[in-house]
Coordinates of C-alpha atoms in Angstrom, one line a residue:
Chain P
A170 CA -26.1 -9.1 2.4
Q171 CA -22.1 -9.7 1.5
K172 CA -20.1 -6.8 2.4
V173 CA -16.8 -5.8 2.1
T174 CA -14.8 -3.3 4.5
Q175 CA -11.4 -1.9 3.6
A176 CA -10.7 0.3 6.6
Q177 CA -7.5 1.7 5.4
T178 CA -8.4 4.2 2.9
E179 CA -4.5 5.6 2.3
I180 CA -1.4 4.5 3.2
S181 CA 2.0 6.0 2.6
V182 CA 5.1 3.6 2.8
V183 CA 9.1 4.2 2.1
E184 CA 10.1 2.0 -0.2
K185 CA 11.5 -1.0 0.9
E186 CA 9.2 -1.2 3.9
D187 CA 6.2 -4.4 4.4
V188 CA 2.9 -3.0 4.4
T189 CA -0.4 -5.4 5.1
L190 CA -4.0 -3.9 3.4
D191 CA -6.8 -5.4 5.6
C192 CA -9.8 -6.5 4.2
V193 CA -12.8 -7.9 6.6
Y194 CA -16.6 -9.1 4.7
E195 CA -19.7 -10.5 5.6
T196 CA -21.5 -13.2 4.2
R197 CA -24.2 -15.4 5.5
D198 CA -23.3 -18.0 2.7
T199 CA -21.0 -20.7 3.3
T200 CA -19.6 -20.7 0.0
Y201 CA -18.1 -17.7 -1.4
Y202 CA -15.2 -16.7 -3.4
L203 CA -12.4 -13.6 -2.2
F204 CA -10.4 -11.1 -4.6
W205 CA -7.7 -8.9 -4.8
Y206 CA -7.5 -6.3 -7.4
K207 CA -5.0 -3.7 -8.1
Q208 CA -5.9 -0.6 -9.9
P209 CA -3.0 1.7 -10.8
P210 CA -2.9 5.1 -11.8
S211 CA -3.5 4.2 -15.8
G212 CA -7.4 3.1 -14.0
E213 CA -7.2 -0.9 -15.4
L214 CA -8.4 -3.7 -13.1
V215 CA -5.5 -6.0 -12.3
F216 CA -6.9 -9.6 -11.0
L217 CA -4.3 -10.4 -8.2
I218 CA -5.9 -13.7 -6.5
R219 CA -8.8 -15.4 -5.6
R220 CA -9.5 -17.6 -2.8
N221 CA -12.9 -20.1 -2.3
S222 CA -14.4 -20.1 1.5
F223 CA -13.3 -23.7 1.9
D224 CA -9.5 -22.9 1.3
E225 CA -7.6 -21.0 4.2
Q226 CA -4.1 -22.2 3.4
N227 CA -2.2 -18.8 3.1
E228 CA -0.8 -17.9 -0.3
I229 CA 2.8 -16.4 -1.5
S230 CA 3.4 -15.0 -5.1
G231 CA 6.6 -13.4 -5.3
R232 CA 6.7 -10.4 -3.0
Y233 CA 2.8 -10.5 -2.3
S234 CA 0.8 -13.0 0.2
W235 CA -2.4 -13.2 1.5
N236 CA -3.8 -14.5 4.9
F237 CA -7.2 -15.7 4.9
Q238 CA -8.7 -16.0 8.5
K239 CA -12.5 -17.4 8.4
S240 CA -12.7 -17.0 12.2
T241 CA -12.1 -13.2 12.1
S242 CA -13.2 -12.7 8.5
S243 CA -10.4 -11.1 7.4
F244 CA -8.5 -11.7 3.9
N245 CA -5.6 -9.5 4.0
F246 CA -2.7 -8.7 1.8
T247 CA 1.5 -8.0 2.6
I248 CA 3.5 -6.9 0.1
T249 CA 7.0 -7.2 1.1
A250 CA 9.9 -5.2 0.1
S251 CA 7.4 -2.6 -1.4
Q252 CA 8.5 -0.7 -4.6
V253 CA 7.3 2.3 -6.2
V254 CA 5.4 0.4 -8.9
D255 CA 3.2 -0.9 -6.2
S256 CA 1.5 2.2 -5.8
A257 CA -1.8 1.9 -6.5
V258 CA -5.7 1.5 -5.5
Y259 CA -6.3 -2.0 -4.1
F260 CA -9.7 -3.7 -4.0
C261 CA -10.6 -6.2 -2.1
A262 CA -14.3 -7.9 -3.5
L263 CA -16.6 -10.8 -2.3
S264 CA -19.1 -13.1 -4.6
E265 CA -21.4 -15.5 -3.0
A266 CA -22.2 -18.8 -4.2
R267 CA -26.0 -17.7 -4.0
N268 CA -25.9 -14.1 -5.9
N269 CA -23.9 -16.1 -8.5
N270 CA -21.2 -13.8 -10.2
D271 CA -22.8 -11.0 -8.1
M272 CA -19.1 -9.2 -6.7
R273 CA -19.1 -6.4 -4.3
F274 CA -16.4 -4.5 -3.9
G275 CA -14.8 -2.4 -0.5
A276 CA -13.8 1.0 -1.3
G277 CA -10.3 0.5 -1.8
T278 CA -7.2 1.5 -0.2
R279 CA -4.8 3.6 -2.0
L280 CA -1.1 2.6 -1.3
T281 CA 1.5 5.0 -2.1
V282 CA 5.2 3.6 -2.2
K283 CA 7.6 6.6 -2.1
P284 CA 11.5 6.1 -3.4
Chain M
S240 CA -8.1 -14.8 -19.3
A241 CA -9.8 -12.7 -21.9
V242 CA -8.9 -9.6 -23.8
I243 CA -11.6 -6.8 -23.2
S244 CA -11.6 -3.9 -24.8
Q245 CA -14.0 -0.5 -24.8
K246 CA -14.8 2.1 -26.8
P247 CA -14.5 5.1 -26.4
S248 CA -11.7 5.1 -23.8
R249 CA -12.8 8.5 -22.5
D250 CA -15.6 11.2 -24.0
I251 CA -16.6 14.4 -22.8
C252 CA -20.4 15.0 -23.1
Q253 CA -22.9 17.5 -22.8
R254 CA -25.8 17.5 -20.5
G255 CA -29.1 15.7 -22.2
T256 CA -27.0 13.9 -24.5
S257 CA -26.6 10.3 -24.7
L258 CA -23.6 7.9 -25.0
T259 CA -23.1 4.1 -25.9
I260 CA -19.8 2.4 -24.6
Q261 CA -18.9 -0.5 -26.3
C262 CA -17.4 -3.9 -24.9
Q263 CA -15.9 -6.6 -27.1
V264 CA -14.2 -9.6 -26.2
D265 CA -11.6 -11.8 -27.9
S266 CA -13.8 -14.8 -26.8
Q267 CA -17.1 -16.2 -26.1
V268 CA -18.4 -15.3 -22.8
T269 CA -21.3 -16.4 -21.3
M270 CA -21.7 -13.6 -18.5
M271 CA -21.0 -9.9 -19.1
F272 CA -21.0 -7.2 -16.2
W273 CA -21.0 -3.5 -16.3
Y274 CA -20.0 -1.5 -13.5
R275 CA -19.9 2.4 -12.5
Q276 CA -16.7 3.8 -10.7
Q277 CA -17.7 7.2 -9.2
P278 CA -14.5 9.7 -9.1
G279 CA -12.6 8.5 -5.8
Q280 CA -15.1 5.7 -5.3
S281 CA -15.2 2.0 -5.3
L282 CA -16.8 0.1 -8.1
T283 CA -20.4 -0.5 -8.1
L284 CA -22.5 -3.2 -10.5
I285 CA -24.9 -2.0 -12.8
A286 CA -26.3 -4.9 -14.5
T287 CA -25.5 -8.3 -15.4
A288 CA -25.7 -8.9 -19.4
N289 CA -26.5 -12.5 -20.3
Q290 CA -27.0 -13.3 -23.8
G291 CA -30.2 -14.0 -25.0
S292 CA -31.8 -12.7 -22.1
E293 CA -32.8 -9.2 -20.6
A294 CA -29.5 -7.6 -18.5
T295 CA -30.3 -8.2 -14.9
Y296 CA -30.6 -5.0 -13.0
E297 CA -29.1 -3.7 -9.6
S298 CA -30.7 -1.8 -7.3
G299 CA -30.8 2.1 -8.1
F300 CA -30.1 1.6 -11.8
V301 CA -33.2 0.9 -14.4
I302 CA -33.3 0.2 -17.9
D303 CA -34.4 3.6 -19.1
K304 CA -31.5 4.9 -17.8
F305 CA -29.1 2.5 -18.7
P306 CA -29.9 0.6 -21.3
I307 CA -28.1 -2.5 -22.0
S308 CA -27.6 -4.7 -25.2
R309 CA -26.0 -8.1 -25.8
P310 CA -26.3 -9.2 -29.5
N311 CA -24.4 -12.2 -28.9
L312 CA -21.1 -13.9 -27.0
T313 CA -18.7 -11.8 -27.5
F314 CA -20.1 -7.9 -27.5
S315 CA -22.2 -5.7 -25.3
T316 CA -23.2 -2.0 -24.7
L317 CA -24.0 0.0 -22.1
T318 CA -25.9 3.1 -22.9
V319 CA -25.7 6.6 -20.4
S320 CA -29.2 8.5 -21.3
N321 CA -30.0 11.6 -20.8
M322 CA -26.7 12.6 -18.9
S323 CA -26.1 14.6 -16.1
P324 CA -23.0 16.1 -14.5
E325 CA -23.4 13.0 -11.8
D326 CA -22.9 10.5 -14.5
S327 CA -19.1 11.1 -14.4
S328 CA -17.3 8.4 -13.9
I329 CA -15.5 5.5 -15.4
Y330 CA -17.6 2.6 -16.7
L331 CA -16.0 -0.8 -16.7
C332 CA -17.3 -3.8 -18.4
S333 CA -16.3 -7.3 -17.0
V334 CA -16.9 -11.0 -18.2
G335 CA -17.1 -14.0 -15.5
P336 CA -16.2 -17.4 -15.7
R337 CA -18.3 -20.0 -17.8
A338 CA -19.8 -21.5 -14.8
G339 CA -20.1 -20.6 -11.5
L340 CA -18.0 -18.4 -9.0
G341 CA -14.8 -17.0 -10.1
E342 CA -12.8 -14.2 -10.7
Q343 CA -13.9 -11.5 -13.6
Y344 CA -11.5 -9.9 -16.2
F345 CA -12.2 -6.1 -16.7
G346 CA -11.8 -3.9 -19.8
P347 CA -10.0 -0.6 -19.7
G348 CA -13.2 1.5 -19.1
T349 CA -14.6 4.7 -20.2
R350 CA -14.1 7.8 -18.6
L351 CA -17.0 9.9 -19.3
T352 CA -17.2 13.6 -18.1
V353 CA -20.4 15.2 -18.7
T354 CA -20.6 19.1 -18.6

């Protein structure tokens, strides 16, 4: 069965620090998607990125970057020069091709960025 | 991405009563999903609702407790029946891509408190 582990329950950093959120996944499927979502205090889930299992290329979007490594079953998320507005709960999620659209979420990491 | 609205945004209900949550999408979508997020927890999939067919429930969730309707391609409802304080959660609907794997987009959620 698919599983997503976010070992970091809470992280606290000071503004402008870099921070990496870890995500480790388990799946028996060879075709799958990985996702990151942000849930700010308002509660709405904001989609950040999707990665498919055949594309290990890392991605950068502004201050955000993602490192996908199939060898370690990890899909880590780094925020560079963190800002107070980055404070939120971040969820990593996984969907397998054989369980079409059945998205499993990790427990989430609560990031607090202090001014 | 689709624009998704939910009603009500929040409610306080008494034990033993039922609440129906509405989810409206601004475009036609094939797949809609209902999730529960208990306080401080991750998201758990309740059921998948496809238009024209019965909802598919995940392990631990039953139709008698969480009946779902999907009358057309832009609307769905979730009813939380015979509520108890353990049902206090955020309930979120989401929509998935037309075909195959992909990210889901979430509504703002309904924050339910049962007293």
